Every structure is written in C-alpha cells, then in structure tokens.
XYZ file of C-alpha atoms in Angstrom:
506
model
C -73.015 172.648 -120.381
C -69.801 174.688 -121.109
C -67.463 175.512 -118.283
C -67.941 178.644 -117.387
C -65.281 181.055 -116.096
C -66.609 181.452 -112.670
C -66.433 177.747 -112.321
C -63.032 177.488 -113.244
C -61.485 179.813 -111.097
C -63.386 178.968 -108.058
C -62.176 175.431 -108.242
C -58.221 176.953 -108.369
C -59.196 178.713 -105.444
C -60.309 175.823 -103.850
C -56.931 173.772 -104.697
C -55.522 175.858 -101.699
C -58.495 176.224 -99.173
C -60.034 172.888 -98.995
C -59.658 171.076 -96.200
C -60.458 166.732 -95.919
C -62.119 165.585 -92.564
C -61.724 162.061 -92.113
C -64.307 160.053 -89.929
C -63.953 156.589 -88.882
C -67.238 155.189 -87.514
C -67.981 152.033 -85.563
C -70.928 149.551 -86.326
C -70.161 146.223 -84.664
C -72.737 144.389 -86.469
C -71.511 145.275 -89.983
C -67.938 144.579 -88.005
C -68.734 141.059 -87.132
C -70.438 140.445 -90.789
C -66.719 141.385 -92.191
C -64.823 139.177 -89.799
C -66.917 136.197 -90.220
C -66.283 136.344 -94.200
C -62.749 137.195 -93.855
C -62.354 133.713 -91.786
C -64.537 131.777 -94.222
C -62.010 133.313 -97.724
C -58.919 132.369 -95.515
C -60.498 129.204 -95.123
C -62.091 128.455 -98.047
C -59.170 129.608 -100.095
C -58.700 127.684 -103.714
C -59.162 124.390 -101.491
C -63.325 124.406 -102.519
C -62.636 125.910 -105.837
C -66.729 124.645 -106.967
C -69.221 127.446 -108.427
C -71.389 127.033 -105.246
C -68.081 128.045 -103.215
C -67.491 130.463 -106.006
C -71.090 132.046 -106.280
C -71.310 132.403 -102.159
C -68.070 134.222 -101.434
C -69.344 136.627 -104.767
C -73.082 137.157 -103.073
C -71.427 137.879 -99.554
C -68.654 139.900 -100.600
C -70.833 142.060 -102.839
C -73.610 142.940 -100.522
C -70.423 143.707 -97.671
C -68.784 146.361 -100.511
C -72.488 148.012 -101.253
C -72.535 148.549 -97.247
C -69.463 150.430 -97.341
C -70.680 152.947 -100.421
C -74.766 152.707 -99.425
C -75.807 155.251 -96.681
C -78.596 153.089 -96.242
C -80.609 151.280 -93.866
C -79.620 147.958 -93.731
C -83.077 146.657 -94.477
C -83.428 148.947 -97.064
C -84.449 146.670 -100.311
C -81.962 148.460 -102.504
C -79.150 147.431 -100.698
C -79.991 143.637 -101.657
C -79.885 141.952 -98.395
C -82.554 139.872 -98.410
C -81.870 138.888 -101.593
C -78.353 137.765 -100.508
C -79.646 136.188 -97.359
C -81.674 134.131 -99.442
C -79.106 133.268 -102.117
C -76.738 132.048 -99.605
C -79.234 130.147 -97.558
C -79.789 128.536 -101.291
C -75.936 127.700 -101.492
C -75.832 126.712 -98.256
C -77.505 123.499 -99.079
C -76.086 122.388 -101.537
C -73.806 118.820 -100.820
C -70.563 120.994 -101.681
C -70.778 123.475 -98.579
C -73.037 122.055 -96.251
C -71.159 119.167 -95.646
C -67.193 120.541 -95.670
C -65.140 121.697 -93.426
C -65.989 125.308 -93.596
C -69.490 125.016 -93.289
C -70.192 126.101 -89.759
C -68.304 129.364 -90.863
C -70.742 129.591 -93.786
C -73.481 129.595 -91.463
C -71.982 132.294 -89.385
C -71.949 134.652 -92.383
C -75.535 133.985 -92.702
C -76.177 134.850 -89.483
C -74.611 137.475 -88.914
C -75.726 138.759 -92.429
C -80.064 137.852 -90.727
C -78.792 140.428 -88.245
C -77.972 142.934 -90.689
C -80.692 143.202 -92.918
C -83.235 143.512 -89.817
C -81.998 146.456 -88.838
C -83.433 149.912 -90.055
C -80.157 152.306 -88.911
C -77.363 153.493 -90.574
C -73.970 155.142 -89.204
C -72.857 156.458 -92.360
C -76.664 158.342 -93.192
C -76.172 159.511 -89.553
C -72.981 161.197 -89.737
C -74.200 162.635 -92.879
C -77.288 163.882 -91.053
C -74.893 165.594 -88.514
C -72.229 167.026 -91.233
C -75.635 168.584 -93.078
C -76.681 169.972 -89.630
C -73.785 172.296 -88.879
C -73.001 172.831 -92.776
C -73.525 175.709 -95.192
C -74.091 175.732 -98.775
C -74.403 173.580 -101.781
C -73.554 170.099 -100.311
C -72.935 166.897 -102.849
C -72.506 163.334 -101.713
C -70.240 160.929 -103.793
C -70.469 157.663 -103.851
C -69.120 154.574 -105.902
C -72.660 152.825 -106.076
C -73.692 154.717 -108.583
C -76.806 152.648 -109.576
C -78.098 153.379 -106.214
C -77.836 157.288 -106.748
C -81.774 157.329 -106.752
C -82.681 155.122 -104.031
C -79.721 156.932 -101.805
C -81.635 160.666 -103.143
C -85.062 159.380 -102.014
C -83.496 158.424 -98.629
C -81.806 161.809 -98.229
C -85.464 163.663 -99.102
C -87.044 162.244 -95.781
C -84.821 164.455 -93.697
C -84.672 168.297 -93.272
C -81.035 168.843 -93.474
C -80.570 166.695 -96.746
C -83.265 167.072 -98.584
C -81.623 169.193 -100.919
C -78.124 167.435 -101.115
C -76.944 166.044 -104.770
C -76.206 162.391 -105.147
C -73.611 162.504 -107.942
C -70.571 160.119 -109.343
C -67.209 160.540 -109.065
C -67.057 161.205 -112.732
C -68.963 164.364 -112.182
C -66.043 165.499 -110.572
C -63.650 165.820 -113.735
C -66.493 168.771 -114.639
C -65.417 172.014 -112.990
C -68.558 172.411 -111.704
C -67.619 173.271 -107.517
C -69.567 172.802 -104.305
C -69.180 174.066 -101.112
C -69.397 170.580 -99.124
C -68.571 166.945 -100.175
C -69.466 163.607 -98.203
C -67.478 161.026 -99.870
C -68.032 157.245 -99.312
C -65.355 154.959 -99.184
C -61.716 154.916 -98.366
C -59.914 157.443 -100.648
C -57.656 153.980 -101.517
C -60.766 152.756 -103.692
C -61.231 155.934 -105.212
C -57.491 155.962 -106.084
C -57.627 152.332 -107.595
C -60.184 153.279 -109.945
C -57.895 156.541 -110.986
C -60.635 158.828 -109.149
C -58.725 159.963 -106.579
C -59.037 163.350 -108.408
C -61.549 163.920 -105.602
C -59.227 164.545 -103.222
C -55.712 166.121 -105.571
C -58.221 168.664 -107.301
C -60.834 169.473 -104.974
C -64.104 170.657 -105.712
C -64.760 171.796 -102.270
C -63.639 174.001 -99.507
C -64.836 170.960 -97.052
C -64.302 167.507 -97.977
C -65.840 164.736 -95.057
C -64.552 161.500 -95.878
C -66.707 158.848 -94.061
C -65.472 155.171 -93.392
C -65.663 152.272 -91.034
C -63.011 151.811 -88.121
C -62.492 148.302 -89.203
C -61.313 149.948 -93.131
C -57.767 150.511 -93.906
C -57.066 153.335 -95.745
C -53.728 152.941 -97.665
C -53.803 156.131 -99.574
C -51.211 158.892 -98.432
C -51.517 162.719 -98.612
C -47.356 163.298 -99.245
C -47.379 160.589 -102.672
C -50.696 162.208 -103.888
C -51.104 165.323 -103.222
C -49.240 167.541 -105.794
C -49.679 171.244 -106.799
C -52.894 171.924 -107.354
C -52.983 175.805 -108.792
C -51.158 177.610 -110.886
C -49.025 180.558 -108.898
C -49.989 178.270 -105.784
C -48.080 175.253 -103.704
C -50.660 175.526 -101.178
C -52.317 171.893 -100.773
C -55.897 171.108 -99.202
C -55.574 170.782 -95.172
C -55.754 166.739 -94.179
C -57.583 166.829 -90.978
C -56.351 164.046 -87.988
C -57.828 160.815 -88.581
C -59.729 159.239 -85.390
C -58.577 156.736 -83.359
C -58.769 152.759 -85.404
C -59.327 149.568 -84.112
C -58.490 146.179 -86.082
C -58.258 146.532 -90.012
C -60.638 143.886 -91.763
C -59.247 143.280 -94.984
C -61.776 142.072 -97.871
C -60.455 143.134 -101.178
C -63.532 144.098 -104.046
C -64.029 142.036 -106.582
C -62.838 143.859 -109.799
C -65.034 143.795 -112.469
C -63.202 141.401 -115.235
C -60.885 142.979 -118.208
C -61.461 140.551 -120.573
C -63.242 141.348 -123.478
C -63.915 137.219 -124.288
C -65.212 137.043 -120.567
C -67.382 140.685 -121.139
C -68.702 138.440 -124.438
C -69.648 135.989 -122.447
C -71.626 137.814 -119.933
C -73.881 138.947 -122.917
C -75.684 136.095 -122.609
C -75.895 135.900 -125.998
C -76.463 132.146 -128.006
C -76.075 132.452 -131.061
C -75.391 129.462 -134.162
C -72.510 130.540 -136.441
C -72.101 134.078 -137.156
C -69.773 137.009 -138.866
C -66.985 137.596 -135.994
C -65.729 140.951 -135.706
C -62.742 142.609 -133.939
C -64.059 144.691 -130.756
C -62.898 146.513 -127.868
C -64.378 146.912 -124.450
C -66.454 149.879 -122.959
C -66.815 150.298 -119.702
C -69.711 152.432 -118.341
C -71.199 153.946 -115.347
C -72.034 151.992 -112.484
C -70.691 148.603 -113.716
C -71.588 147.713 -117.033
C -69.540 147.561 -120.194
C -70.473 147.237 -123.921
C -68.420 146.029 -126.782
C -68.218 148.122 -129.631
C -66.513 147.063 -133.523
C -63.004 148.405 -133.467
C -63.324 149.753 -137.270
C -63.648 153.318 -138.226
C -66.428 152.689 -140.235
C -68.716 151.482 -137.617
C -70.772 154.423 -135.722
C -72.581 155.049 -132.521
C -74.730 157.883 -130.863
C -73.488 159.684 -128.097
C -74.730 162.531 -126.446
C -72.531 165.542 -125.356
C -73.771 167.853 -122.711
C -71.182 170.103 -122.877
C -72.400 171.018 -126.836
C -75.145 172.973 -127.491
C -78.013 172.620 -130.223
C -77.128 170.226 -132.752
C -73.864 168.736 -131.766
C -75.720 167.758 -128.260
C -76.232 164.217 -130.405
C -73.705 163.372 -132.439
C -73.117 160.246 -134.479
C -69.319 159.073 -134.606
C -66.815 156.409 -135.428
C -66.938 153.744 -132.707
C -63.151 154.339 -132.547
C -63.594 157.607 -131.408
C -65.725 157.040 -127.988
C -63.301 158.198 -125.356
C -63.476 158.745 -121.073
C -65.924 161.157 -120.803
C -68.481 160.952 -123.413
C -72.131 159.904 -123.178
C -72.572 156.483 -125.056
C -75.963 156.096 -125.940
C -76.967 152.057 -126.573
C -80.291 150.103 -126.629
C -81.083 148.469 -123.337
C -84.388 147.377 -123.442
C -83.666 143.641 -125.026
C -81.304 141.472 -126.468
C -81.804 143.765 -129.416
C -79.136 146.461 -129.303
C -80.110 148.106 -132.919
C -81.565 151.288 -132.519
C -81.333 152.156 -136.217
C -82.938 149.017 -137.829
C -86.448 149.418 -136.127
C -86.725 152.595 -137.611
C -85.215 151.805 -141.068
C -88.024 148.976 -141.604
C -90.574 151.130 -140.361
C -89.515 153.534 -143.703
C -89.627 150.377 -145.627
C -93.069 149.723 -144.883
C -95.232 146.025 -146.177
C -91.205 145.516 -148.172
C -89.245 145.115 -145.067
C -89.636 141.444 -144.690
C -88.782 140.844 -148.546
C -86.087 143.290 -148.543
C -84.505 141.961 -145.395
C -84.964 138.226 -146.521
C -82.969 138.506 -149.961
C -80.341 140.621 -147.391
C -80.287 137.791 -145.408
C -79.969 135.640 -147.971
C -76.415 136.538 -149.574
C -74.932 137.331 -146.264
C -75.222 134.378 -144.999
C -73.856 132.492 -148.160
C -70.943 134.626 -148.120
C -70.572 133.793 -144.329
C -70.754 130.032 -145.008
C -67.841 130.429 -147.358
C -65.951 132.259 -144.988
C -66.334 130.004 -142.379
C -65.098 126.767 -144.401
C -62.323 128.865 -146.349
C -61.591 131.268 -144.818
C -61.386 135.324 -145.353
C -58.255 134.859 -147.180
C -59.213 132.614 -150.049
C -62.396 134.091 -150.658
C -61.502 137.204 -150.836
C -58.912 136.231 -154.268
C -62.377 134.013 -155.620
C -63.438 137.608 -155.449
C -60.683 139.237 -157.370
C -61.141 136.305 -160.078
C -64.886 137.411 -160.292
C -63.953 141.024 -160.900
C -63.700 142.761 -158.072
C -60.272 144.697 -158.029
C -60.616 145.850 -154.385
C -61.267 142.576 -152.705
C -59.389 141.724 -149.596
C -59.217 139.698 -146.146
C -60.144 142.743 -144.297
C -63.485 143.854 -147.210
C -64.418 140.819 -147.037
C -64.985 140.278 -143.402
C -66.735 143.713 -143.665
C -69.152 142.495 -146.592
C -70.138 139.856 -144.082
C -70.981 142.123 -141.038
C -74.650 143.199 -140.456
C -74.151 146.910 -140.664
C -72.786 146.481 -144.551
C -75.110 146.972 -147.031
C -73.822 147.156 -150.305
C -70.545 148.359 -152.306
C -70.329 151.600 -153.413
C -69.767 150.672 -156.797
C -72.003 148.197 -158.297
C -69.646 146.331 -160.534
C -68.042 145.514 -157.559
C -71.404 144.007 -155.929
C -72.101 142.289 -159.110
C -69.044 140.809 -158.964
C -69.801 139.403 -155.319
C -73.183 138.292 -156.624
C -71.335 136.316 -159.404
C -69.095 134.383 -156.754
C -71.782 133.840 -154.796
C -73.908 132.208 -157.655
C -76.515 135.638 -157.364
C -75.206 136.583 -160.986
C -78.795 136.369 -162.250
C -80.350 138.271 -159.602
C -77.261 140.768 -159.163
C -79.522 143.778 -160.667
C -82.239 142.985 -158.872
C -80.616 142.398 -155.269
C -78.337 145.539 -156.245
C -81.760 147.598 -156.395
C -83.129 146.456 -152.871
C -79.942 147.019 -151.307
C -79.855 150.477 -152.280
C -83.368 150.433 -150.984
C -82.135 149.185 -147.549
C -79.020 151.494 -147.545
C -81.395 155.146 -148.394
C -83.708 154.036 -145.665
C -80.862 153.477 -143.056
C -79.815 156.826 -143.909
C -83.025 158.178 -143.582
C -83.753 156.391 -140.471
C -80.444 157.932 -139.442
C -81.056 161.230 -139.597
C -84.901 160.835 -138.228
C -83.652 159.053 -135.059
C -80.951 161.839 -134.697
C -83.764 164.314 -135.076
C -86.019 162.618 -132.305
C -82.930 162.733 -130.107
C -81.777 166.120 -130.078
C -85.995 167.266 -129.835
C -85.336 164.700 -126.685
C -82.512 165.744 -124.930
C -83.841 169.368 -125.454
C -86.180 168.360 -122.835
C -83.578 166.467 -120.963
C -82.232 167.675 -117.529
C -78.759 167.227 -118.088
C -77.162 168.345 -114.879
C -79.086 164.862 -113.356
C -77.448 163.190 -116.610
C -73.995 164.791 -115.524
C -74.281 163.763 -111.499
C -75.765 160.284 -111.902
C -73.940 158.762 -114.922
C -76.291 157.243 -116.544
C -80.508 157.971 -117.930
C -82.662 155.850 -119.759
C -85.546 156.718 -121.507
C -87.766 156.092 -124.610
C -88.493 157.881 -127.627
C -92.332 158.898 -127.684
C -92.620 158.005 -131.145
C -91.117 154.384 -130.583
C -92.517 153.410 -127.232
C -91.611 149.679 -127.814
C -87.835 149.997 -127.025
C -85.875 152.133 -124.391
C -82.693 153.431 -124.680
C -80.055 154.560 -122.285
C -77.334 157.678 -122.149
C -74.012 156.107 -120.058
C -70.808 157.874 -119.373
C -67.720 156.451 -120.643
C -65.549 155.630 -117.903
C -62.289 153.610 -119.689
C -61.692 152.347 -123.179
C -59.634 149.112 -123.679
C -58.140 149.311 -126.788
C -56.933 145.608 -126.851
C -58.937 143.725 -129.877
C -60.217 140.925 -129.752
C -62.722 138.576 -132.412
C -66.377 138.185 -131.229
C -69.733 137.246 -132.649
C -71.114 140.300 -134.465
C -74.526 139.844 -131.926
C -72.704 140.589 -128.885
C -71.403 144.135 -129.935
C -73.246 147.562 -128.543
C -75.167 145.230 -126.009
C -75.760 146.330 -122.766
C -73.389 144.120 -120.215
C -73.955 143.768 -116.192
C -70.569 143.414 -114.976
C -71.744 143.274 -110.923
C-alpha cells in the first residue's frame, strides 16, 4: 500500500480547494436526554461518590457520546440502548440511588433515555442521506466509533445514495489516500483532543460536511488551527457559516484512563505470585489498549500494509511499535501467546514433560526472587559461576519468554544455585529443545501470516482500524490486526500474564 504520486499531489491540491460545511441539527429528544443528565452530574457531583452512582453516570454518559458519533437509529441494537436502559433501571434500585436526593432526576434520564431507544429515525443518517443526494464522487464518512464501522456500513447499504460510501477512522486519514467528499461526526473539538484534527488542517477532500447537534459546542477555531497547508501555497480550506445555535449542553467524554496499573487492572487477570515485568501501554483502535514488555528483547507481530511481500509481517522489538503500525495480538482468550500453541504442537507427546521441568526451575528461581530479591540473587549467581549475572538478567531468566542462556556454563551455573546441579545437562538439553521449536514455530506462524494477509483486503484493514481473523491451520484461537494509535512510554512493573492481552478500555 505505498503512496503513490498521484495521491500525494492531489491531497496538496486539496490543502487550498477544500472547503468545511458545518451543520448543526436539532433532535429534541436526544436534547432533553442531554439536559436531564447534565442536571443529574451537577447534582450528583462527588456528594454520592458509591460505584452504583459511579457505574450509572458511566452507562448514561456513554450511550449519550455513541449518539453523537452513531448515524444510527436510535433503536438500532448496536448503539446499546436497551442495554443501557436496562442497566440503569438495574442501578436504579439499588438503596444508594433510589432513595437520595437525586433520584427523581435519575428516573428522568431513564425516561427520557425509554423514549430514545423506541424510536427508529436518525438526523445525522438523514443529513447524510441528503449530502449523498446532491454529491459527486468517492464519498467517506468518519467517525470516532470506530467499532461500529460495520454496523454503521450495513446501515448505509439499505439506501441508494450511500450504498457505496466508506466507513473509515480518522487514522485512515494520516494515509494520503484522498476523496472527493467527507461526512465527519462530531465536533472538530473532539477530533482535536485526540490530536486528529488533521482532518480538517490537511484535508483529504475538496468538500468536508461536518455534522453536529445544535445543543454541541464546538470550541475549535479555524485562525489557531489552520496553518499552511502546501508547499508554494498560503491558501487555507474555505470554513463555511455555521447555522444558527440554541443552548450549549455541556457533557464532557469520559477519557479512557492513562494509567498503565489501572489498564493492568482492566485485564481481568488473577493471577497467584508471578515474574513482574516493566511495561508500557498501547493504545489501539476503537478503545482498547495492550501492555507490551518495555525490553528490546521482547518481540511482537505486526503487520505493515504499506510493505509488500515479505516485510507485510514483520516480527520486531516490542520497543519499536510506534503510531501507525498494525499490532497484531491474540484475542480470542485470556491466552495472549500466539507462539506457544504452535511451539508444543512441534514438540509433539514431549510438550507436557518438556514444559513441566520448564516450569519447574522458573518458578524456583521466582520464589527466590520474591523473598530476596533480584539484587541478592543475582551475586548467589556470580558465586555459582556465572560472570554475567545481574539485577536486570536475572529478572529476565525469570520471565516466560526466556528459555535458556546462550552459553551453557552459564545455565549450569543457574542450575547449581538453584539445587538443579544434577539435572543441569539434562534440563540444558530440553531447553534447547523448547528454544529450536519456538524458533521454528516462529518462522511457521510468520509463514501462515504473510500466505494470510496475501488474501487479506487491506484497504478495509486501513479504513476500519482493526480485523480479526483465524489461521486455517489453527482454528482454535483468533487473532486480531489493530492500529497503533499512541505509545506511552512511562514504565511501569506488572505481572508478566497481563502483557500483549487484549484490554476494553470503553
């Protein structure tokens, strides 16, 4: 998927011609929805600070946010309305809200929100309707609710005049791939807090409709962003007149956290004692984030579609995933190995043993760590003979995707402290065993990937964000393809089990 040349220069041509039509449209019941949860946060404030305050403000506020990105109707199922309706009819009796002082406004939210999800219209799929109507050309609709991209596609196919526009993510936008028309969701504000207000300062279109409700404020400001978009050119796209706006109601989104602890925690993961590990947070396309081990010797898969042949899948440092990039992880259980599977399917009926004596100095070297300490058993080490033993080895020796040493006098000397000196030859031989068929399983998986993606449609991979599939040879586990969106370099210890795992942020 390499730029090409025509690409490029039609988007500097469009840096000068595009223009940015800005619609405000009125839907009282959505309207009263808003005002009724506004009143209930001012009221509720940090004065009911319990989790079923907590967890109703979250449900309500959420499904209000997907109405402002979802061109769909409001019973639609992927919107989640009835799902919220019956959440908060859940929290609603519960001792905590039905009997304070902001219950009645509680129960206004519901009702309003019984309103909502009976009805089967939608202003924002009709304006698009209209906009496709008098438009010409290849038209693309953005949207932040990008895990809806399908549902909002299938919509779009039971009309005429969109059945052929693209659904596609914001991120799709840093390609220089160009269209002639884009409907964008949202105030251009949002799209400027999450640093993709791009949309707008490097247009990929010669028409740009922005479509919001009259009760959103739009704080964003053509004369702070808009800079020079071309080179030999100070021309700047054409900012249509806004239409006429009634009352603002302010409900701020609810930012995904930036805590890598708090992402750990959201794995879900409960695990006994285990090998901590410094990571850094990944976050994906359309909410979700991973964790991945902040050394250079850890790896993942990603996929590039810009590459061709066999640097489409690539296999690289974790350290190296950057904005942009396809991150490829397993989703389809708390499982997140993609290479084990496959390495004890090359060890065949000696997987079990071979794992078990694995198993078996790990976690005696783990046990030491965790009553000493890195520090102290790494110079035990030393004293057995191994020259290159150190805080930072050891807690590598310990982690899952370690093996064994390249040199074996220095694994025998491990063994030794470990009270393995008997069985150091022998374990040395079935760790070498383990570490060919991770290789091997390695460069098979690799293999089954790039004979996958060949078969991949990688302009849907490039609008939407995000694919999953499986493997046809290993049925029993899917995998997924998700575009980088930010890396958090901060570092921070977690159990080894919660790294490359799939994480919900919503």
């Amino acid at each position: 998927m390499i730029a090409r040349l025509t690409d490029v220069n039609r988007v500097y041509e469009l840096a000068g011609q595009a223009r940015i039509h800005r619609y405000r449209i009125a839907y009282q019941p959505l309207r009263d929805y808003a005002r009724s949860l506004r009143r209930l946060m001012r009221a509720v404030g940090d004065q009911y600070d319990s989790l079923a305050w907590r967890e109703f403000v979250r449900r309500a506020r959420g499904y209000y946010h997907r109405c402002l990105a979802l061109p769909l109707p409001f019973h639609h199922e992927a919107l989640g309305g009835r799902a919220t309706l019956a959440a908060l009819q859940e929290a609603f009796e519960s001792p905590e809200i039905r009997y304070s002082t902001p219950a009645d406004m509680a129960l206004e939210v519901i009702q309003h929100l019984e309103d909502l999800v009976a009805r089967r219209d939608n202003p924002l799929l009709e304006k698009i309707l209209e906009i496709a109507e008098r438009e010409q050309g290849d038209i693309a609709l953005v949207t932040s609710e990008t895990k809806m991209q399908d549902s909002i596609a299938e919509e779009l196919r039971r009309y005429q005049q969109t059945s052929e526009i693209r659904v596609v993510s914001p991120e799709r936008l840093r390609d220089p791939t160009a269209f002639d028309v884009l409907c964008v969701l949202g105030t251009a504000s949002w799209y400027e807090l999450r640093e993709q207000d791009y949309i707008f300062t490097a247009p990929r279109a010669r028409e740009i409709h922005l479509l919001r409700y009259t009760f959103q404020r739009d704080s964003w400001e053509e004369d702070r962003s808009f800079t020079r978009l071309s080179r030999g050119s100070r021309e700047k796209p054409q900012l249509l007149p806004d239409e006429p706006q009634e009352e603002y109601v302010e409900i701020e989104p609810e930012l995904p956290s930036r805590s890598v602890v708090e992402i750990a925690r959201r794995s879900g993961t409960d695990e006994r004692y285990e090998q901590e590990v410094p990571a850094f947070a990944v976050y994906l396309e359309g909410e979700r984030a991973t964790l991945l081990e902040d050394d250079d010797n850890a790896r993942v898969f990603i996929i590039d579609p810009r590459e061709e042949g066999d640097e489409r899948v690539q296999r690289i440092p974790s350290t190296s995933v950057e904005p942009g990039t396809f991150l490829l992880l397993r989703i389809d259980s708390k499982e997140r190995d993609y290479i084990l599977p496959v390495a004890n399917e090359l060890l065949g009926s000696d997987a079990e043993v071979l794992r078990q004596a694995q198993r078996r100095w790990k976690e005696k070297l783990r046990e030491r760590i965790k009553v000493y300490g890195h520090t102290w058993v790494a110079e035990r080490i030393k004293e057995s003979g191994c020259e290159i033993s150190t805080p930072t080895n050891v807690r590598n020796w310990a982690s899952e995707r370690f093996i064994r040493h390249n040199d074996k006098q220095h694994f025998v000397s491990v063994m030794r402290y470990l009270g393995f000196g008997p069985e150091a030859d022998e374990l040395w031989e079935m760790m070498t065993r383990i570490r060919h068929a991770h290789q091997e399983a390695g460069h098979k998986l690799r293999k089954m990937l790039l004979q996958h993606v060949a078969s991949m449609d990688l302009s849907a991979l490039l609008d939407k964000g995000y694919m999953e599939f499986n493997l046809p040879e290993y049925q029993d586990f899917r995998m997924g393809a998700f575009r980088v969106i930010e890396v958090d370099r901060r570092s921070e210890e977690v159990p080894e089990a919660q790294i490359g795992r799939l994480i919900d942020l919503e």
